[in-house]
Short mmCIF file of C-alpha atoms and ligand atoms in Angstrom, two decimals:
data_model
loop_
_atom_site.label_atom_id
_atom_site.label_comp_id
_atom_site.label_asym_id
_atom_site.label_seq_id
_atom_site.Cartn_x
_atom_site.Cartn_y
_atom_site.Cartn_z
CA MET W 1 0.00 0.00 0.00
CA LYS W 2 1.32 3.43 -0.92
CA SER W 3 1.89 5.86 1.90
CA ILE W 4 2.51 9.59 1.96
CA ALA W 5 5.97 8.79 3.39
CA GLU W 6 6.90 7.48 -0.07
CA LEU W 7 6.68 11.03 -1.31
CA GLU W 8 9.81 11.75 0.71
CA ALA W 9 11.77 9.42 -1.54
CA ILE W 10 10.34 10.97 -4.70
CA LYS W 11 11.08 14.43 -3.37
CA LYS W 12 14.67 13.47 -2.62
CA LYS W 13 15.12 12.15 -6.15
CA VAL W 14 13.81 15.38 -7.66
CA LEU W 15 15.89 17.57 -5.37
CA ASP W 16 19.03 15.54 -6.01
CA ASN W 17 18.57 16.12 -9.70
CA VAL W 18 19.50 19.79 -9.67
CA ASN W 19 19.79 19.98 -13.43
CA LEU W 20 16.29 18.68 -13.81
CA ARG W 21 14.89 21.55 -11.83
CA LYS W 22 17.00 24.21 -13.48
CA GLU W 23 16.19 23.03 -16.97
CA ARG W 24 12.44 23.12 -16.34
CA GLU W 25 12.54 26.85 -15.87
CA ASP W 26 13.22 27.83 -19.46
CA GLY W 27 12.49 24.58 -21.19
CA ILE W 28 9.80 23.23 -23.46
CA ARG W 29 6.13 23.76 -22.56
CA VAL W 30 3.53 21.21 -23.58
CA VAL W 31 0.00 22.54 -23.14
CA VAL W 32 -3.21 20.47 -23.22
CA GLY W 33 -6.64 22.04 -23.84
CA MET W 34 -8.88 21.09 -20.91
CA ALA W 35 -12.24 22.76 -21.52
CA THR W 36 -15.37 20.64 -21.83
CA CYS W 37 -14.76 20.14 -25.54
CA GLY W 38 -11.24 18.85 -24.89
CA ILE W 39 -12.21 16.63 -21.97
CA ALA W 40 -15.15 15.11 -23.85
CA ALA W 41 -12.92 14.41 -26.84
CA GLY W 42 -10.31 12.59 -24.74
CA ALA W 43 -7.85 15.12 -23.30
CA ARG W 44 -7.45 13.24 -20.02
CA PRO W 45 -5.69 10.13 -21.39
CA VAL W 46 -3.49 12.42 -23.50
CA MET W 47 -2.49 14.34 -20.39
CA THR W 48 -1.79 11.10 -18.50
CA ALA W 49 0.32 9.74 -21.35
CA LEU W 50 2.33 12.98 -21.51
CA LEU W 51 3.09 12.92 -17.79
CA GLU W 52 4.06 9.25 -18.01
CA GLU W 53 6.36 9.77 -20.95
CA VAL W 54 8.05 12.84 -19.45
CA SER W 55 8.54 11.05 -16.14
CA LYS W 56 9.73 7.79 -17.67
CA ARG W 57 12.35 9.52 -19.81
CA ASN W 58 13.29 11.88 -17.02
CA LEU W 59 12.96 14.89 -19.32
CA GLY W 60 14.09 17.70 -17.07
CA ASN W 61 13.44 20.43 -19.63
CA VAL W 62 9.74 19.71 -20.18
CA VAL W 63 6.74 21.16 -18.38
CA VAL W 64 3.22 19.82 -18.99
CA GLU W 65 0.45 22.36 -18.50
CA GLN W 66 -3.25 22.78 -19.14
CA THR W 67 -5.26 25.56 -20.68
CA GLY W 68 -8.95 26.22 -21.30
CA CYS W 69 -10.72 26.17 -24.64
CA ILE W 70 -8.32 26.84 -27.49
CA GLY W 71 -11.26 27.73 -29.74
CA ILE W 72 -11.26 24.94 -32.34
CA CYS W 73 -13.42 22.40 -30.56
CA ARG W 74 -13.91 20.07 -33.50
CA LEU W 75 -10.17 19.35 -33.57
CA GLU W 76 -9.85 18.49 -29.87
CA PRO W 77 -7.99 17.07 -28.04
CA ILE W 78 -5.42 19.74 -28.86
CA VAL W 79 -1.84 19.87 -27.61
CA GLU W 80 0.42 22.87 -28.17
CA VAL W 81 4.18 22.54 -27.95
CA PHE W 82 6.27 25.63 -27.24
CA VAL W 83 9.98 25.24 -27.84
CA PRO W 84 11.91 28.37 -26.84
CA GLY W 85 12.96 30.36 -29.90
CA GLU W 86 10.70 28.38 -32.23
CA GLU W 87 7.19 28.79 -33.54
CA LYS W 88 4.40 27.06 -31.61
CA VAL W 89 3.35 23.67 -33.00
CA THR W 90 -0.31 22.71 -32.62
CA TYR W 91 -1.24 19.02 -32.61
CA VAL W 92 -4.90 18.18 -33.15
CA LYS W 93 -7.20 15.18 -32.67
CA MET W 94 -4.68 13.87 -30.22
CA SER W 95 -4.76 10.47 -28.58
CA ALA W 96 -2.59 8.74 -26.02
CA ASP W 97 -1.13 6.63 -28.86
CA LYS W 98 0.32 9.67 -30.58
CA VAL W 99 2.09 10.94 -27.49
CA ALA W 100 5.17 8.70 -27.56
CA LYS W 101 5.98 9.68 -31.14
CA ILE W 102 5.63 13.39 -30.44
CA VAL W 103 7.82 13.11 -27.36
CA THR W 104 10.52 11.15 -29.18
CA GLU W 105 10.58 12.98 -32.48
CA HIS W 106 9.64 16.52 -31.53
CA ILE W 107 10.47 17.07 -27.89
CA VAL W 108 13.62 14.97 -27.72
CA ASN W 109 14.90 15.16 -31.32
CA GLY W 110 13.49 18.52 -32.35
CA ASN W 111 11.50 17.43 -35.41
CA PRO W 112 7.76 18.21 -35.24
CA VAL W 113 5.50 15.32 -36.28
CA VAL W 114 3.91 17.09 -39.24
CA ASP W 115 1.27 14.40 -39.81
CA TYR W 116 -0.39 15.19 -36.49
CA THR W 117 -0.32 18.97 -36.79
CA ILE W 118 -3.16 21.35 -37.45
CA GLY W 119 -1.80 22.22 -40.90
CA LYS W 120 -2.20 18.62 -42.00
CA ALA W 121 -5.68 18.22 -40.48
CA GLU W 122 -7.02 21.31 -42.20
CA ASN W 123 -5.95 20.16 -45.67
CA MET R 1 -19.19 12.51 -21.66
CA GLN R 2 -18.64 8.82 -21.08
CA GLU R 3 -17.60 8.82 -17.44
CA ILE R 4 -18.80 10.68 -14.36
CA SER R 5 -15.15 11.28 -13.46
CA LEU R 6 -14.85 13.35 -16.65
CA HIS R 7 -17.75 15.52 -15.50
CA ILE R 8 -15.96 15.96 -12.18
CA LEU R 9 -12.80 16.98 -14.01
CA ASP R 10 -14.82 19.37 -16.15
CA ILE R 11 -16.82 20.95 -13.32
CA ALA R 12 -13.54 21.43 -11.43
CA GLN R 13 -12.26 23.39 -14.45
CA ASN R 14 -15.07 25.89 -13.85
CA SER R 15 -13.86 26.31 -10.27
CA ILE R 16 -10.29 26.78 -11.48
CA ARG R 17 -11.43 29.41 -13.97
CA ALA R 18 -13.36 31.10 -11.14
CA GLY R 19 -10.06 31.64 -9.32
CA ALA R 20 -10.64 29.17 -6.49
CA LYS R 21 -7.91 28.64 -3.90
CA LEU R 22 -9.55 25.57 -2.38
CA ILE R 23 -11.63 23.00 -4.24
CA GLU R 24 -13.39 20.21 -2.38
CA ILE R 25 -14.50 17.20 -4.37
CA THR R 26 -16.67 14.63 -2.64
CA VAL R 27 -17.98 11.42 -4.20
CA THR R 28 -20.60 9.42 -2.33
CA GLU R 29 -21.74 5.93 -3.23
CA ASN R 30 -24.53 4.56 -1.11
CA LEU R 31 -25.89 1.33 -2.51
CA LYS R 32 -28.58 0.85 0.10
CA GLU R 33 -30.15 4.17 -0.74
CA ASP R 34 -29.28 3.74 -4.40
CA VAL R 35 -27.43 7.03 -4.49
CA PHE R 36 -24.39 8.02 -6.46
CA SER R 37 -23.52 11.67 -6.00
CA PHE R 38 -20.66 14.06 -6.27
CA THR R 39 -20.11 17.59 -5.08
CA VAL R 40 -17.59 20.15 -6.26
CA LYS R 41 -17.30 23.08 -3.87
CA ASP R 42 -15.05 26.06 -4.44
CA ASP R 43 -14.18 29.43 -2.97
CA GLY R 44 -13.96 31.11 -6.36
CA CYS R 45 -15.66 34.27 -7.63
CA GLY R 46 -19.18 32.81 -7.48
CA MET R 47 -22.13 33.71 -9.69
CA ASP R 48 -24.76 36.38 -9.29
CA GLU R 49 -28.41 35.39 -9.29
CA GLU R 50 -28.95 36.28 -12.90
CA LEU R 51 -26.08 34.09 -14.14
CA LEU R 52 -27.02 31.32 -11.71
CA LYS R 53 -30.53 31.24 -13.14
CA LYS R 54 -29.16 31.03 -16.65
CA VAL R 55 -26.35 28.47 -16.33
CA THR R 56 -28.73 25.54 -16.24
CA ASP R 57 -29.87 26.54 -19.73
CA PRO R 58 -27.64 25.22 -22.44
CA PHE R 59 -25.68 27.82 -24.35
CA VAL R 60 -24.80 30.07 -21.47
CA THR R 61 -21.15 30.89 -21.08
CA THR R 62 -18.93 33.75 -20.03
CA ARG R 63 -16.03 32.30 -21.96
CA THR R 64 -14.89 34.22 -25.00
CA THR R 65 -13.45 31.44 -27.13
CA ARG R 66 -16.87 30.14 -28.12
CA ARG R 67 -20.49 31.06 -27.60
CA VAL R 68 -21.85 27.98 -25.89
CA GLY R 69 -21.19 26.56 -22.44
CA LEU R 70 -21.44 22.81 -22.43
CA GLY R 71 -20.23 21.64 -19.05
CA ILE R 72 -23.24 22.19 -16.81
CA PRO R 73 -25.94 21.28 -19.39
CA LEU R 74 -24.15 17.98 -20.13
CA LEU R 75 -23.91 17.25 -16.42
CA ILE R 76 -27.63 17.90 -15.95
CA ALA R 77 -28.54 15.69 -18.90
CA GLY R 78 -26.51 12.79 -17.50
CA ALA R 79 -27.97 13.04 -13.99
CA GLU R 80 -31.56 13.53 -15.13
CA ALA R 81 -31.34 10.51 -17.42
CA THR R 82 -31.11 8.40 -14.24
CA GLY R 83 -33.90 10.23 -12.43
CA GLY R 84 -31.37 12.34 -10.54
CA ASN R 85 -30.65 16.04 -10.55
CA VAL R 86 -28.06 18.79 -10.26
CA LYS R 87 -28.20 21.45 -7.57
CA ILE R 88 -26.13 24.62 -7.75
CA LYS R 89 -25.55 27.04 -4.92
CA SER R 90 -23.45 30.10 -5.53
CA LYS R 91 -22.70 33.47 -4.02
CA VAL R 92 -20.60 36.24 -5.49
CA GLY R 93 -17.35 36.58 -3.61
CA VAL R 94 -17.97 33.42 -1.58
CA GLY R 95 -17.97 30.49 -3.94
CA THR R 96 -19.98 27.81 -5.68
CA GLU R 97 -21.18 24.35 -4.81
CA ILE R 98 -22.45 22.00 -7.48
CA CYS R 99 -23.98 18.69 -6.48
CA ALA R 100 -25.00 16.03 -9.00
CA THR R 101 -27.07 13.08 -7.86
CA TYR R 102 -27.71 9.89 -9.81
CA SER R 103 -29.56 6.66 -9.21
CA HIS R 104 -26.66 4.30 -8.49
CA SER R 105 -28.29 1.25 -10.08
CA HIS R 106 -29.84 2.99 -13.09
CA ILE R 107 -28.84 1.38 -16.34
CA ASP R 108 -28.13 4.78 -17.90
CA ARG R 109 -25.86 5.95 -15.10
CA GLN R 110 -22.43 6.56 -16.58
CA PRO R 111 -19.64 4.63 -14.84
CA LEU R 112 -17.40 6.58 -12.50
CA GLY R 113 -14.45 5.79 -14.74
CA ASP R 114 -10.85 6.73 -14.13
CA ILE R 115 -11.22 9.16 -11.25
CA ALA R 116 -7.57 8.66 -10.25
CA SER R 117 -6.37 10.12 -13.55
CA CYS R 118 -8.82 13.00 -13.18
CA MET R 119 -7.53 13.81 -9.71
CA MET R 120 -3.96 13.56 -10.93
CA SER R 121 -4.78 15.91 -13.75
CA VAL R 122 -6.49 18.65 -11.72
CA ILE R 123 -3.98 18.46 -8.91
CA SER R 124 -0.81 18.40 -10.98
CA MET R 125 -1.99 21.03 -13.44
CA ASN R 126 -2.96 23.40 -10.63
CA PRO R 127 -0.26 22.99 -8.00
CA ASP R 128 -1.12 26.29 -6.34
CA ILE R 129 -4.73 25.33 -5.64
CA ASP R 130 -5.56 23.16 -2.62
CA PHE R 131 -7.75 20.14 -3.23
CA ILE R 132 -9.58 17.92 -0.80
CA TYR R 133 -10.93 14.76 -2.40
CA THR R 134 -13.12 12.50 -0.30
CA HIS R 135 -14.71 9.31 -1.54
CA PHE R 136 -17.36 7.47 0.44
CA TYR R 137 -18.29 3.92 -0.49
CA GLU R 138 -20.84 2.38 1.82
CA GLN R 139 -19.32 2.59 5.31
CA LYS R 140 -15.79 3.28 4.13
CA SER R 141 -14.11 6.46 3.00
CA PHE R 142 -10.83 7.85 1.77
CA THR R 143 -9.55 11.43 1.77
CA LEU R 144 -6.71 13.01 -0.15
CA GLU R 145 -5.63 16.48 0.94
CA THR R 146 -3.04 18.22 -1.17
CA ARG R 147 -2.00 20.37 1.78
CA GLU R 148 -0.68 17.22 3.45
CA LEU R 149 1.25 16.31 0.33
CA LYS R 150 2.68 19.82 0.05
CA ALA R 151 3.86 19.66 3.66
CA VAL R 152 5.97 16.63 2.72
CA LEU R 153 7.07 17.92 -0.68
CA GLY R 154 8.33 21.33 0.37
CA ASP R 155 9.90 22.99 -2.68
CA VAL R 156 9.01 20.14 -5.00
CA LYS R 157 5.83 20.91 -6.87
CA LEU R 158 2.79 18.70 -7.31
CA SER R 159 3.22 19.36 -11.03
CA GLU R 160 6.43 17.31 -11.04
CA PRO R 161 5.52 14.36 -13.32
CA SER R 162 6.84 11.69 -10.94
CA VAL R 163 4.78 13.22 -8.12
CA ALA R 164 1.70 13.41 -10.36
CA LEU R 165 1.94 9.72 -11.18
CA TRP R 166 2.31 8.90 -7.50
CA VAL R 167 -0.95 10.77 -6.82
CA LYS R 168 -2.73 8.66 -9.41
CA GLU R 169 -1.50 5.38 -7.95
CA TYR R 170 -2.20 6.53 -4.42
CA VAL R 171 -5.83 7.28 -5.30
CA ASN R 172 -6.21 3.99 -7.15
CA GLU R 173 -4.88 1.92 -4.26
CA ASN R 174 -7.05 3.65 -1.72
CA LEU R 175 -10.14 3.24 -3.88
CA THR R 176 -9.45 -0.46 -4.27
CA GLU R 177 -9.25 -0.59 -0.49
CA ILE R 178 -12.60 1.12 0.16
CA TYR R 179 -14.26 -0.90 -2.60
CA GLY R 180 -13.47 -3.98 -0.56
CA GLY R 181 -9.79 -4.76 -0.86
CA ALA R 182 -7.86 -6.94 -3.26
CA SER R 183 -8.75 -6.38 -6.88
N1 ATP B 201 -17.69 27.25 -10.08
C1 ATP B 201 -18.05 28.34 -10.78
N2 ATP B 201 -17.74 29.58 -10.32
C2 ATP B 201 -18.09 30.70 -11.01
N3 ATP B 201 -18.75 30.68 -12.18
C3 ATP B 201 -19.10 29.48 -12.70
C4 ATP B 201 -18.76 28.25 -12.04
N4 ATP B 201 -19.25 27.22 -12.78
C5 ATP B 201 -19.83 27.78 -13.85
N5 ATP B 201 -19.75 29.13 -13.82
C6 ATP B 201 -20.28 30.06 -14.84
O1 ATP B 201 -21.23 29.37 -15.62
C7 ATP B 201 -20.88 29.42 -17.00
C8 ATP B 201 -21.32 28.14 -17.68
O2 ATP B 201 -20.57 27.01 -17.22
P1 ATP B 201 -20.45 25.73 -18.15
O3 ATP B 201 -19.51 24.79 -17.49
O4 ATP B 201 -21.79 25.20 -18.47
O5 ATP B 201 -19.81 26.28 -19.48
P2 ATP B 201 -18.36 26.91 -19.69
O6 ATP B 201 -17.47 26.51 -18.56
O7 ATP B 201 -18.53 28.36 -19.95
O8 ATP B 201 -17.86 26.21 -21.02
P3 ATP B 201 -17.45 24.66 -21.15
O9 ATP B 201 -17.86 23.99 -19.88
O10 ATP B 201 -18.20 24.19 -22.32
O11 ATP B 201 -15.97 24.60 -21.33
C9 ATP B 201 -19.38 29.63 -16.99
O12 ATP B 201 -18.94 30.26 -18.18
C10 ATP B 201 -19.20 30.54 -15.78
O13 ATP B 201 -19.48 31.88 -16.09
MG1 MG B 202 -17.37 24.47 -17.91
#
């Protein structure tokens, strides 16, 4: 059974990893739309998959955040990726399945997954 | 909306948008009385009487990104389909309390679904808001208070992914326990 005491160990791990905390401050932001339209379309499993992937790979430079309605409800779930110094990339009709690829190719290797972006969906 | 937990997640978003500092989420399952209910209570900006009267109508929103508000009307539809209802109390400057009640055994009652992921999501995405989540099942109950977690975590934020995932597992294990142990 998990106990709150376990959090001590997790805390220690995070604090020991000084780089991890420093990098987060001006790193990559991944933002999930969490208004009713996003939630109904499946934003929650996308959010869970993002947190799992970021934690599993120990990506110190990535912050996962939420926002309200992005304004294009029919394309939800929507995920926006902000890489410092680059243009925002908007991924639409997201699913948990697509998360691993976006994390590997875009967030880690720096190449946006064009097939999943809004530009592709609109064509 | 396929799960009641998604409604809870969604109604909590209203509280977040209302600037709440403390959000209390309570789920009650009472099989004997055939009640499934949840309450989301916040200390956000509240609603004036005029808005309060209107929010139960579909298509009322104060958001600017689109012209319809879906959250509350969808919640009402789901509860009423089981013979239940939704009650909203709100006061400007004090806060809002929304309570949805369902018939537990009704065939059209949506399943609770993955409440642990919903709690993880609201808590980790809003590390500066305090949450109290209580779940009653028959005689048993479980409470998660983020203030207790913060006391242990100190400078480490609830938004830290490894902490977020711990929250999810912690909720899941405790729910298994109140639902009657080993799953
Ligand atoms: N907890 C709350 N505190 C203050 N105002 C609220 C609260 N809940 C709802 N409201 C008001 O009621 C309106 C309607 O809420 P509802 O959830 O139905 O739609 P929405 O949040 O505007 O949009 P959507 O839920 O579709 O993303 C909101 O725009 C807001 O003005
Ligand atoms: Mg809403």
